[in-house]
Amino acid sequence: MADKPSPDVEACLLSHLNSRGEVPDSRSYASSLGVSHKELEDVIKSLSAFRIVESTDVTKETWVLTEEAKGYVANGSPEAQLVAVIPPEGASKDVLKEKLGSVFDIGMKTAAKNKWIGFEKGNKDLVLRKVDNIKDELQEQLKRLESGESASDKVIDDLKRRKLIMKEKSIWYALKKGPQFVAKRKKLATDVTQEHLRSGDWKEIEFKDYNFGAQGQPIAVGYVQPLLEVREAIENIFLQMGFSEMPTNNFVESSFWNFDALFQPQQHPARDSHDTFFLEAPAATKQLPEDYLEKVKEVHQSGGYGSKGYGYDWKREEAEKNLLRTHTTAVSTRMLYKLAQEKPFAPKRYYSIDRVFRNEAVDRTHLAEFHQIEGLICDYGLTLGDLIGVLEDFFSSLGMSKLRFKPAYNPYTEPSMEIFSYHDGLKKWVEVGNSGMFRPEMLLPMGLPEGVNVIAWGLSLERPTMILYGIDNIRDLFGPKVDFNLIKSNPLCRLGL
Ligand code: FB9
């Protein structure tokens, strides 16, 4: 018989409430409508949302039968099933086990306990019936429970112990008219359609309110890598401070620009393969500016410009070795040399933010490469005070206002300072960079005029990004194991904290 169309549950419920005022038990009401409680639940939820009906949750914990127990209701308790198959002359255990299968053991135990069965003297294998008819108490109890009747605690505990019943929380609703109750809910139109216009019923139909709070469709878009977001923010700080970017599109550099031009002696520990990635091919650079190279050689070997130099035998082939740049200061060297060739001298502010490579032990905050941020100002008469001043400006734009400076050493700057900032979130002083005034042994061989000084500083991009995004392992931020969800779920970086 064609299944009868499911009733318009909403209309039924509203007219029922309209006439009776309440539905005390949604379960029995659903079965009276011949619909599932779930179907009625959805209607209740929608009507409650518009406060057309008011529903109160009624929860009740009921004992429900396990699958095993349902088996006993259907086929009788194990002990009852056993007795039922024992012929008057008795039967062997194997035969009975054969017949009863999984319920044999429990059947035997309980039937024996109930003295429904017995054995012949000396023949423990022949099972005999001791009673003609039995009352299958267990089956009764389970049936009563199944029909929702209550049972004594003793029975409940016994059935629970035999894992035949389990507690089930069932929720249903008591319904009554809500403050916005209507006997028939007007279908709110969501669009003015041609049909409305043709039929003219647009005049009286009611339109659904716009839900301006509705979430838009999540749009699958690309995400900016946090490192690039912080890079952009820091780039904007430099640009606002009148700096222009240095071209850093060459990871491969010669030892000359990466070290020698910075007056870093050829036997400096950073110049061996423990710290630096040297190239096998091309192992050496072919183009170095000859006259400038002679001046660099001179200042390393015997000084000049008021410096006594290092006094060692400077080797051209050492300077020609190609490597992966260890700092973007190598680019600063090239730019300052180029600037020195431009006559008359013009002051300049430069910045760079790009990858540098160091053969360092990899740990939670260090990879063999990171992004160095560097800023430099080249002008007449610049002092350490000017450096401290520009560092205050720069780091205050990064949200780091309280700075402290600790004397440090770099082969290419004198004086040099490590920069520390008090981080309110971490409640401690954090080392936020390094800085200094490039040495005359570096600047004058380039041809920069006497009196022109260069103040510079550097920091990493990874450290601020990790702190700003609360990332404690650099692998979540950079490299093959980047945690995309972290990137997706991270709010936009708000520098200046
Ligand atoms: O970035 C660093 N720390 C840092 C920076 C910002 C920051 O922001 C937070 C939001 C609040 C937090 C921390 N450092 C420099 C300091 C340390 O992390 C240090 O242990 C690691 N340093 C790197 C080098 O490691 C071998 C960071 C990297 C660094 C160090 C020095 C320079 C550049 C990068 C430089 C320079 C320089 C000096 C003089 C002239 C020209 C360039």
Coordinates of C-alpha atoms and ligand atoms in Angstrom, one line a residue:
M1 CA 0.0 0.0 0.0
A2 CA 1.5 3.4 -1.2
D3 CA 2.9 4.9 2.0
K4 CA 0.7 7.7 2.9
P5 CA 2.1 11.2 2.3
S6 CA 3.7 12.5 5.5
P7 CA 1.4 15.0 7.1
D8 CA 2.4 18.7 7.1
V9 CA 3.8 18.4 10.6
E10 CA 4.0 22.2 11.1
A11 CA 0.4 22.7 10.2
C12 CA -0.7 19.8 12.4
L13 CA 1.3 21.0 15.4
L14 CA 0.1 24.6 15.1
S15 CA -3.5 23.6 14.8
H16 CA -3.1 21.1 17.7
L17 CA -1.6 23.9 19.8
N18 CA -4.2 26.3 18.6
S19 CA -6.9 23.9 19.8
R20 CA -5.3 22.2 22.8
G21 CA -2.8 24.9 23.9
E22 CA 0.0 22.4 24.6
V23 CA 1.7 19.2 23.6
P24 CA 3.0 17.6 26.8
D25 CA 5.0 14.8 25.2
S26 CA 6.5 15.3 21.7
R27 CA 7.3 11.6 21.4
S28 CA 3.8 10.4 21.7
Y29 CA 2.6 13.3 19.6
A30 CA 5.1 12.3 16.8
S31 CA 3.9 8.7 16.9
S32 CA 0.3 10.0 16.8
L33 CA 1.2 11.9 13.6
G34 CA 3.0 8.8 12.3
V35 CA 6.2 10.8 11.8
S36 CA 9.6 10.3 13.3
H37 CA 10.4 12.3 16.5
K38 CA 13.4 13.7 14.5
E39 CA 11.1 15.1 11.9
L40 CA 8.9 16.8 14.5
E41 CA 12.1 18.0 16.3
D42 CA 13.2 19.9 13.2
V43 CA 9.8 21.6 13.0
I44 CA 9.9 22.4 16.7
K45 CA 13.4 23.9 16.3
S46 CA 12.3 26.1 13.5
L47 CA 9.1 27.3 15.2
S48 CA 11.0 27.9 18.5
A49 CA 13.5 30.0 16.6
F50 CA 10.7 32.4 15.7
R51 CA 9.2 32.0 19.2
I52 CA 6.0 30.7 17.6
V53 CA 6.1 27.8 20.0
E54 CA 7.9 27.4 23.3
S55 CA 9.5 24.0 23.9
T56 CA 10.8 22.8 27.2
D57 CA 13.3 19.9 27.2
V58 CA 12.2 16.9 29.1
T59 CA 14.9 14.4 29.7
K60 CA 14.4 10.9 31.1
E61 CA 17.0 8.2 31.6
T62 CA 15.5 4.9 30.8
W63 CA 16.9 1.4 30.8
V64 CA 17.2 -0.1 27.4
L65 CA 17.9 -3.7 26.5
T66 CA 21.2 -4.7 24.9
E67 CA 21.2 -6.7 21.7
E68 CA 21.8 -9.8 23.8
A69 CA 18.8 -9.1 26.0
K70 CA 16.6 -8.5 22.9
G71 CA 17.7 -12.0 21.9
Y72 CA 16.3 -13.3 25.2
V73 CA 13.1 -11.5 24.8
A74 CA 12.7 -13.1 21.4
N75 CA 14.0 -16.6 22.2
G76 CA 13.7 -16.8 26.0
S77 CA 16.4 -16.7 28.6
P78 CA 19.4 -19.0 28.1
E79 CA 18.3 -21.2 31.0
A80 CA 14.8 -21.4 29.5
Q81 CA 16.1 -22.2 26.1
L82 CA 18.3 -25.0 27.6
V83 CA 15.5 -26.7 29.5
A84 CA 13.3 -26.4 26.4
V85 CA 15.6 -28.6 24.4
I86 CA 16.4 -31.3 27.0
P87 CA 14.5 -34.4 26.1
P88 CA 13.0 -36.4 29.0
E89 CA 15.8 -38.9 28.7
G90 CA 18.3 -36.1 29.1
A91 CA 21.0 -35.0 26.7
S92 CA 24.8 -34.8 26.6
K93 CA 26.4 -31.5 27.0
D94 CA 27.9 -31.6 23.5
V95 CA 24.5 -32.1 22.0
L96 CA 23.1 -29.3 24.0
K97 CA 26.0 -27.0 23.3
E98 CA 25.5 -27.9 19.7
K99 CA 21.9 -26.8 19.9
L100 CA 22.3 -23.7 22.1
G101 CA 25.6 -22.3 20.9
S102 CA 26.8 -19.1 22.8
V103 CA 24.0 -19.2 25.4
F104 CA 24.8 -22.8 26.5
D105 CA 27.3 -21.9 29.3
I106 CA 25.2 -19.2 30.8
G107 CA 22.1 -21.4 30.4
M108 CA 23.7 -24.3 32.2
K109 CA 24.9 -22.1 35.0
T110 CA 21.6 -20.4 35.6
A111 CA 19.5 -23.5 35.1
A112 CA 21.6 -25.4 37.5
K113 CA 21.3 -22.5 40.0
N114 CA 17.6 -22.6 39.6
K115 CA 17.7 -26.4 40.1
W116 CA 15.9 -26.9 36.7
I117 CA 18.5 -29.4 35.7
G118 CA 20.6 -32.2 37.3
F119 CA 22.9 -35.0 36.5
E120 CA 22.9 -38.8 36.9
K121 CA 25.2 -40.1 39.6
G122 CA 28.7 -40.7 38.0
N123 CA 27.7 -39.4 34.6
K124 CA 28.4 -35.7 34.7
D125 CA 27.9 -35.5 30.9
L126 CA 24.2 -36.4 30.8
V127 CA 22.0 -33.3 31.5
L128 CA 18.6 -34.1 32.9
R129 CA 15.5 -31.9 33.3
K130 CA 14.4 -31.6 36.9
V131 CA 11.3 -29.6 36.3
D132 CA 8.4 -29.9 33.8
N133 CA 7.7 -26.3 33.2
I134 CA 9.5 -23.3 34.2
K135 CA 8.7 -19.6 34.6
D136 CA 11.2 -17.6 32.5
E137 CA 11.6 -14.9 35.0
L138 CA 14.4 -13.2 33.1
Q139 CA 12.4 -12.9 29.9
E140 CA 9.5 -11.5 31.8
Q141 CA 11.7 -8.9 33.5
L142 CA 13.2 -7.8 30.2
K143 CA 9.8 -7.6 28.5
R144 CA 8.5 -5.4 31.3
L145 CA 11.5 -3.1 31.1
E146 CA 11.2 -2.9 27.4
S147 CA 7.7 -1.7 27.7
G148 CA 8.9 1.1 30.0
E149 CA 7.7 -0.5 33.2
S150 CA 9.9 0.1 36.3
A151 CA 11.8 -2.7 38.1
S152 CA 13.3 -3.2 41.5
D153 CA 16.9 -2.0 42.2
K154 CA 17.8 -5.7 42.8
V155 CA 16.5 -6.7 39.3
I156 CA 18.2 -3.6 37.7
D157 CA 21.5 -4.4 39.4
D158 CA 21.3 -8.1 38.4
L159 CA 20.5 -7.2 34.7
K160 CA 23.2 -4.5 34.7
R161 CA 25.7 -7.0 36.1
R162 CA 24.7 -9.4 33.3
K163 CA 25.2 -6.5 30.8
L164 CA 21.6 -7.0 29.6
I165 CA 20.5 -3.4 30.1
M166 CA 22.1 0.0 29.6
K167 CA 21.1 3.5 30.6
E168 CA 19.7 5.6 27.7
K169 CA 19.0 9.3 28.0
S170 CA 16.0 10.2 25.9
I171 CA 15.0 13.8 25.4
W172 CA 11.7 15.0 24.3
Y173 CA 9.8 18.2 24.4
A174 CA 6.8 19.7 26.1
L175 CA 5.4 22.3 23.8
K176 CA 3.1 25.3 24.3
K177 CA 2.3 28.4 22.3
G178 CA 5.1 30.9 22.1
P179 CA 4.8 34.7 22.3
Q180 CA 4.7 34.9 18.5
F181 CA 2.2 32.0 18.2
V182 CA 0.2 31.9 14.9
A183 CA -2.2 29.1 13.9
K184 CA -0.7 29.1 10.4
R185 CA 2.8 30.5 9.7
K186 CA 2.9 32.7 6.7
K187 CA 5.6 31.4 4.3
L188 CA 8.0 34.4 4.2
A189 CA 9.1 35.0 0.7
T190 CA 12.9 35.5 0.3
D191 CA 12.8 36.8 -3.3
V192 CA 10.5 38.9 -5.5
T193 CA 10.1 36.4 -8.4
Q194 CA 8.5 36.9 -11.8
E195 CA 5.7 34.7 -10.5
H196 CA 5.0 37.2 -7.7
L197 CA 5.1 40.1 -10.2
R198 CA 2.9 38.3 -12.7
S199 CA 0.4 37.2 -10.0
G200 CA 0.6 40.5 -8.3
D201 CA 0.6 38.7 -4.9
W202 CA 3.8 40.5 -4.1
K203 CA 1.4 43.2 -2.7
E204 CA 0.2 41.0 0.3
I205 CA 3.0 38.4 0.8
E206 CA 5.4 38.9 3.6
F207 CA 9.1 38.9 3.0
K208 CA 11.7 37.3 5.2
D209 CA 13.9 39.9 7.1
Y210 CA 17.4 40.2 5.8
N211 CA 19.7 38.4 8.2
F212 CA 22.7 40.8 8.1
G213 CA 24.4 38.7 10.7
A214 CA 24.5 35.7 8.3
Q215 CA 28.0 34.4 7.8
G216 CA 29.1 34.7 4.2
Q217 CA 30.0 31.5 2.3
P218 CA 33.5 30.6 3.5
I219 CA 35.6 31.5 0.4
A220 CA 38.6 29.3 -0.2
V221 CA 41.3 31.9 -0.8
G222 CA 45.0 31.9 -0.7
Y223 CA 46.7 33.1 2.5
V224 CA 49.7 35.3 2.9
Q225 CA 52.6 33.4 4.6
P226 CA 53.0 35.1 8.0
L227 CA 56.6 35.8 7.2
L228 CA 55.6 37.7 4.1
E229 CA 52.9 39.6 6.1
V230 CA 55.5 40.7 8.7
R231 CA 58.0 41.4 5.9
E232 CA 55.5 43.7 4.3
A233 CA 54.7 45.5 7.6
I234 CA 58.4 46.0 8.2
E235 CA 59.0 47.1 4.6
N236 CA 56.3 49.8 5.1
I237 CA 58.2 51.0 8.2
F238 CA 61.4 51.4 6.2
L239 CA 59.6 53.1 3.3
Q240 CA 57.9 55.5 5.8
M241 CA 61.4 56.3 7.2
G242 CA 62.6 57.2 3.7
F243 CA 64.6 54.0 3.0
S244 CA 64.8 52.4 -0.4
E245 CA 65.2 48.6 -0.9
M246 CA 68.6 47.1 -1.9
P247 CA 68.5 44.4 -4.7
T248 CA 69.0 41.1 -2.9
N249 CA 68.2 38.7 -5.7
N250 CA 71.5 36.9 -5.5
F251 CA 71.8 34.2 -2.8
V252 CA 75.2 33.2 -4.3
E253 CA 77.9 35.7 -3.3
S254 CA 81.7 35.9 -3.5
S255 CA 83.7 35.8 -0.2
F256 CA 85.0 39.2 -1.4
W257 CA 81.7 41.1 -1.0
N258 CA 80.4 38.8 1.9
F259 CA 83.6 39.1 4.0
D260 CA 86.7 40.9 2.6
A261 CA 85.0 44.1 1.6
L262 CA 83.6 44.1 5.2
F263 CA 87.2 44.1 6.5
Q264 CA 86.5 40.5 7.9
P265 CA 89.9 38.8 8.0
Q266 CA 90.3 35.6 5.9
Q267 CA 91.0 33.4 8.8
H268 CA 87.9 34.6 10.8
P269 CA 86.1 31.5 12.1
A270 CA 82.9 32.5 10.3
R271 CA 84.7 32.1 7.0
D272 CA 85.2 28.3 7.2
S273 CA 82.7 25.7 6.1
H274 CA 81.5 25.1 9.6
D275 CA 79.6 28.3 9.4
T276 CA 79.4 29.1 5.7
F277 CA 78.0 27.1 2.7
F278 CA 80.8 27.3 0.1
L279 CA 79.9 26.4 -3.5
E280 CA 81.6 23.6 -5.4
A281 CA 80.5 24.9 -8.8
P282 CA 81.0 27.7 -9.7
A283 CA 83.6 27.5 -6.9
A284 CA 85.2 30.9 -7.6
T285 CA 83.9 34.3 -8.9
K286 CA 85.5 35.7 -12.1
Q287 CA 84.5 39.4 -11.8
L288 CA 85.9 41.5 -8.9
P289 CA 86.6 45.3 -9.3
E290 CA 90.5 45.2 -9.6
D291 CA 91.4 48.6 -8.2
Y292 CA 89.0 48.3 -5.3
L293 CA 90.3 44.7 -4.6
E294 CA 93.8 46.0 -4.3
K295 CA 92.7 48.6 -1.8
V296 CA 90.9 45.9 0.2
K297 CA 94.0 43.7 0.1
E298 CA 96.0 46.6 1.2
V299 CA 93.9 47.5 4.2
H300 CA 93.7 43.9 5.3
Q301 CA 97.4 43.3 5.0
S302 CA 98.8 46.7 6.2
G303 CA 96.0 48.9 7.1
G304 CA 95.8 52.7 6.2
Y305 CA 93.2 55.3 6.9
G306 CA 94.5 55.4 10.5
S307 CA 94.2 51.6 10.8
K308 CA 97.2 49.2 11.2
G309 CA 95.2 46.5 9.4
Y310 CA 95.5 42.8 10.2
G311 CA 99.0 42.3 8.9
Y312 CA 98.4 38.9 7.3
D313 CA 99.1 37.7 3.8
W314 CA 95.7 38.4 2.1
K315 CA 94.9 35.8 -0.7
R316 CA 92.9 36.7 -3.8
E317 CA 91.7 33.1 -4.3
E318 CA 90.2 33.1 -0.8
A319 CA 88.2 36.2 -1.7
E320 CA 87.1 34.6 -5.0
K321 CA 85.4 31.7 -3.3
N322 CA 81.7 31.6 -4.0
L323 CA 79.3 30.9 -1.1
L324 CA 75.7 31.3 -0.1
R325 CA 75.6 34.7 1.5
T326 CA 75.7 34.6 5.3
H327 CA 74.1 38.0 5.7
T328 CA 72.5 40.7 3.5
T329 CA 75.3 43.0 4.7
A330 CA 77.0 41.6 1.6
V331 CA 74.5 43.5 -0.5
S332 CA 75.0 46.6 1.7
T333 CA 78.7 46.4 0.8
R334 CA 78.0 46.3 -2.9
M335 CA 75.5 49.2 -2.6
L336 CA 77.9 51.3 -0.6
Y337 CA 80.8 50.6 -3.1
K338 CA 78.4 51.6 -5.9
L339 CA 77.3 54.7 -4.0
A340 CA 81.0 55.7 -3.5
Q341 CA 81.5 55.7 -7.2
E342 CA 78.7 58.2 -7.7
K343 CA 80.2 61.7 -7.4
P344 CA 79.3 64.0 -5.8
F345 CA 78.4 61.9 -2.8
A346 CA 74.7 61.8 -1.9
P347 CA 73.5 60.6 1.5
K348 CA 71.4 57.4 1.3
R349 CA 69.1 55.2 3.4
Y350 CA 68.9 51.6 2.3
Y351 CA 67.2 48.5 3.6
S352 CA 67.1 44.8 2.7
I353 CA 65.0 41.9 3.8
D354 CA 65.9 38.5 2.3
R355 CA 67.3 35.1 2.9
V356 CA 70.7 34.4 4.3
F357 CA 72.3 31.0 4.9
R358 CA 74.4 29.8 7.8
N359 CA 75.7 26.3 8.4
E360 CA 74.3 26.3 11.9
A361 CA 72.9 23.6 14.1
V362 CA 69.2 23.4 13.4
D363 CA 66.9 23.7 16.5
R364 CA 63.4 25.0 17.5
T365 CA 64.3 28.5 16.5
H366 CA 67.1 28.0 14.0
L367 CA 67.2 26.6 10.4
A368 CA 70.2 26.8 8.1
E369 CA 68.6 29.8 6.5
F370 CA 66.6 32.8 7.8
H371 CA 65.5 36.2 6.5
Q372 CA 67.8 39.0 7.6
I373 CA 66.4 42.5 7.9
E374 CA 69.0 45.2 7.5
G375 CA 68.9 49.0 7.5
L376 CA 71.7 51.4 6.9
I377 CA 72.1 55.2 6.7
C378 CA 75.2 56.7 4.9
D379 CA 75.8 60.3 5.5
Y380 CA 78.3 62.9 6.7
G381 CA 78.9 63.1 10.5
L382 CA 76.6 60.3 11.6
T383 CA 77.2 59.3 15.2
L384 CA 76.4 56.5 17.5
G385 CA 73.6 58.8 18.9
D386 CA 72.1 58.9 15.4
L387 CA 72.2 55.1 15.3
I388 CA 70.5 54.9 18.7
G389 CA 67.9 57.5 17.5
V390 CA 67.0 55.6 14.3
L391 CA 66.9 52.3 16.3
E392 CA 64.4 53.9 18.7
D393 CA 62.3 55.1 15.7
F394 CA 62.4 51.8 13.9
F395 CA 61.7 49.5 16.9
S396 CA 59.0 51.8 18.3
S397 CA 57.2 51.3 15.0
L398 CA 57.5 47.6 15.7
G399 CA 55.8 48.2 19.0
M400 CA 59.1 47.9 21.0
S401 CA 59.5 51.2 22.8
K402 CA 61.8 50.2 25.7
L403 CA 65.2 49.5 24.2
R404 CA 68.6 48.8 25.9
F405 CA 71.9 48.6 24.1
K406 CA 74.8 46.2 25.0
P407 CA 78.3 46.7 23.6
A408 CA 79.0 43.9 21.1
Y409 CA 81.6 43.0 18.5
N410 CA 81.3 42.6 14.7
P411 CA 84.4 42.5 12.4
Y412 CA 82.9 45.2 10.3
T413 CA 81.4 47.7 12.8
E414 CA 83.0 49.6 15.6
P415 CA 81.4 50.5 18.0
S416 CA 78.8 47.7 17.8
M417 CA 75.7 47.2 20.0
E418 CA 73.3 44.3 20.6
I419 CA 69.8 45.7 20.9
F420 CA 67.4 44.5 23.6
S421 CA 63.7 45.3 24.0
Y422 CA 61.5 44.7 27.0
H423 CA 58.6 42.5 25.7
D424 CA 55.5 43.1 27.8
G425 CA 53.9 39.8 26.7
L426 CA 56.9 37.7 27.5
K427 CA 57.6 39.8 30.6
K428 CA 61.4 39.8 29.7
W429 CA 64.1 41.6 27.8
V430 CA 64.5 40.0 24.3
E431 CA 67.5 40.4 22.1
V432 CA 66.0 42.0 19.0
G433 CA 69.0 42.7 16.8
N434 CA 72.5 43.9 16.3
S435 CA 74.0 47.1 15.1
G436 CA 77.0 49.3 14.7
M437 CA 79.0 51.9 12.7
F438 CA 80.8 50.4 9.7
R439 CA 84.6 50.7 10.1
P440 CA 86.6 53.2 8.1
E441 CA 88.7 50.2 6.9
M442 CA 85.5 49.1 5.1
L443 CA 84.2 52.5 3.9
L444 CA 87.3 54.4 2.8
P445 CA 88.8 51.8 0.4
M446 CA 85.4 52.0 -1.4
G447 CA 86.1 55.7 -2.1
L448 CA 83.5 57.2 0.3
P449 CA 84.5 60.7 1.2
E450 CA 86.2 61.3 4.6
G451 CA 83.6 62.3 7.2
V452 CA 80.9 60.1 5.7
N453 CA 79.8 57.5 8.3
V454 CA 77.4 54.6 7.9
I455 CA 75.2 53.4 10.7
A456 CA 73.6 50.0 10.3
W457 CA 71.6 47.4 12.1
G458 CA 70.1 44.0 11.5
L459 CA 67.6 41.5 12.9
S460 CA 65.8 38.4 11.6
L461 CA 62.3 38.3 10.2
E462 CA 61.6 34.8 11.7
R463 CA 61.9 35.9 15.4
P464 CA 59.4 38.8 15.3
T465 CA 57.0 36.6 13.2
M466 CA 57.2 33.7 15.7
I467 CA 56.6 36.0 18.6
L468 CA 53.8 38.0 16.9
Y469 CA 52.0 34.8 15.9
G470 CA 52.9 32.8 19.0
I471 CA 54.7 30.2 17.0
D472 CA 57.3 28.4 19.1
N473 CA 58.7 26.0 16.5
I474 CA 60.2 27.5 13.4
R475 CA 59.2 24.4 11.4
D476 CA 55.5 25.4 11.8
L477 CA 56.4 28.7 10.2
F478 CA 58.9 27.9 7.4
G479 CA 59.7 24.9 5.3
P480 CA 58.0 21.6 4.3
K481 CA 56.2 21.1 7.6
V482 CA 54.5 24.5 7.6
D483 CA 51.2 24.2 9.6
F484 CA 48.7 25.6 7.0
N485 CA 45.9 25.7 9.6
L486 CA 48.1 28.0 11.7
I487 CA 48.5 30.2 8.6
K488 CA 44.8 30.1 7.8
S489 CA 43.6 30.7 11.3
N490 CA 46.0 33.4 12.2
P491 CA 44.7 36.9 12.5
L492 CA 46.3 39.6 10.4
C493 CA 49.6 40.7 11.9
R494 CA 49.2 43.9 13.8
L495 CA 52.7 45.3 14.1
G496 CA 53.0 47.8 16.9
L497 CA 51.3 45.1 18.8
Ligands
FB9_1 O1 66.0 39.1 15.3 C1 66.4 38.9 16.4 N1 65.6 39.0 17.5 C2 64.3 39.5 17.5 C3 63.9 40.5 16.6 C4 62.6 41.0 16.7 C5 61.7 40.5 17.6 O2 60.4 41.1 17.6 C6 59.5 40.6 18.5 C7 58.1 41.1 18.2 C8 58.8 41.4 19.4 C9 62.1 39.5 18.5 C10 63.4 39.0 18.4 N2 67.7 38.6 16.6 C11 68.7 38.7 15.5 C12 68.2 38.4 18.0 C13 68.3 37.0 18.3 O3 67.2 36.3 17.9 C14 69.6 36.2 17.8 O4 69.7 35.1 18.7 C15 69.5 35.6 16.5 N3 69.8 36.6 15.5 C16 70.1 36.1 14.1 C17 71.4 35.7 13.8 O5 71.6 34.4 14.5 C18 72.9 34.0 14.2 C19 68.8 37.4 14.9 C20 69.5 37.3 13.6 C21 70.4 38.4 13.3 C22 71.5 38.8 14.1 C23 72.2 39.9 13.7 C24 72.0 40.6 12.5 C25 70.9 40.2 11.8 C26 70.1 39.1 12.1 C27 72.8 41.7 12.2 C28 73.4 42.7 11.9 C29 74.1 43.9 11.6 C30 74.9 44.4 12.5 C31 75.6 45.6 12.2 C32 75.5 46.1 10.9 C33 74.7 45.5 10.0 C34 74.0 44.4 10.3

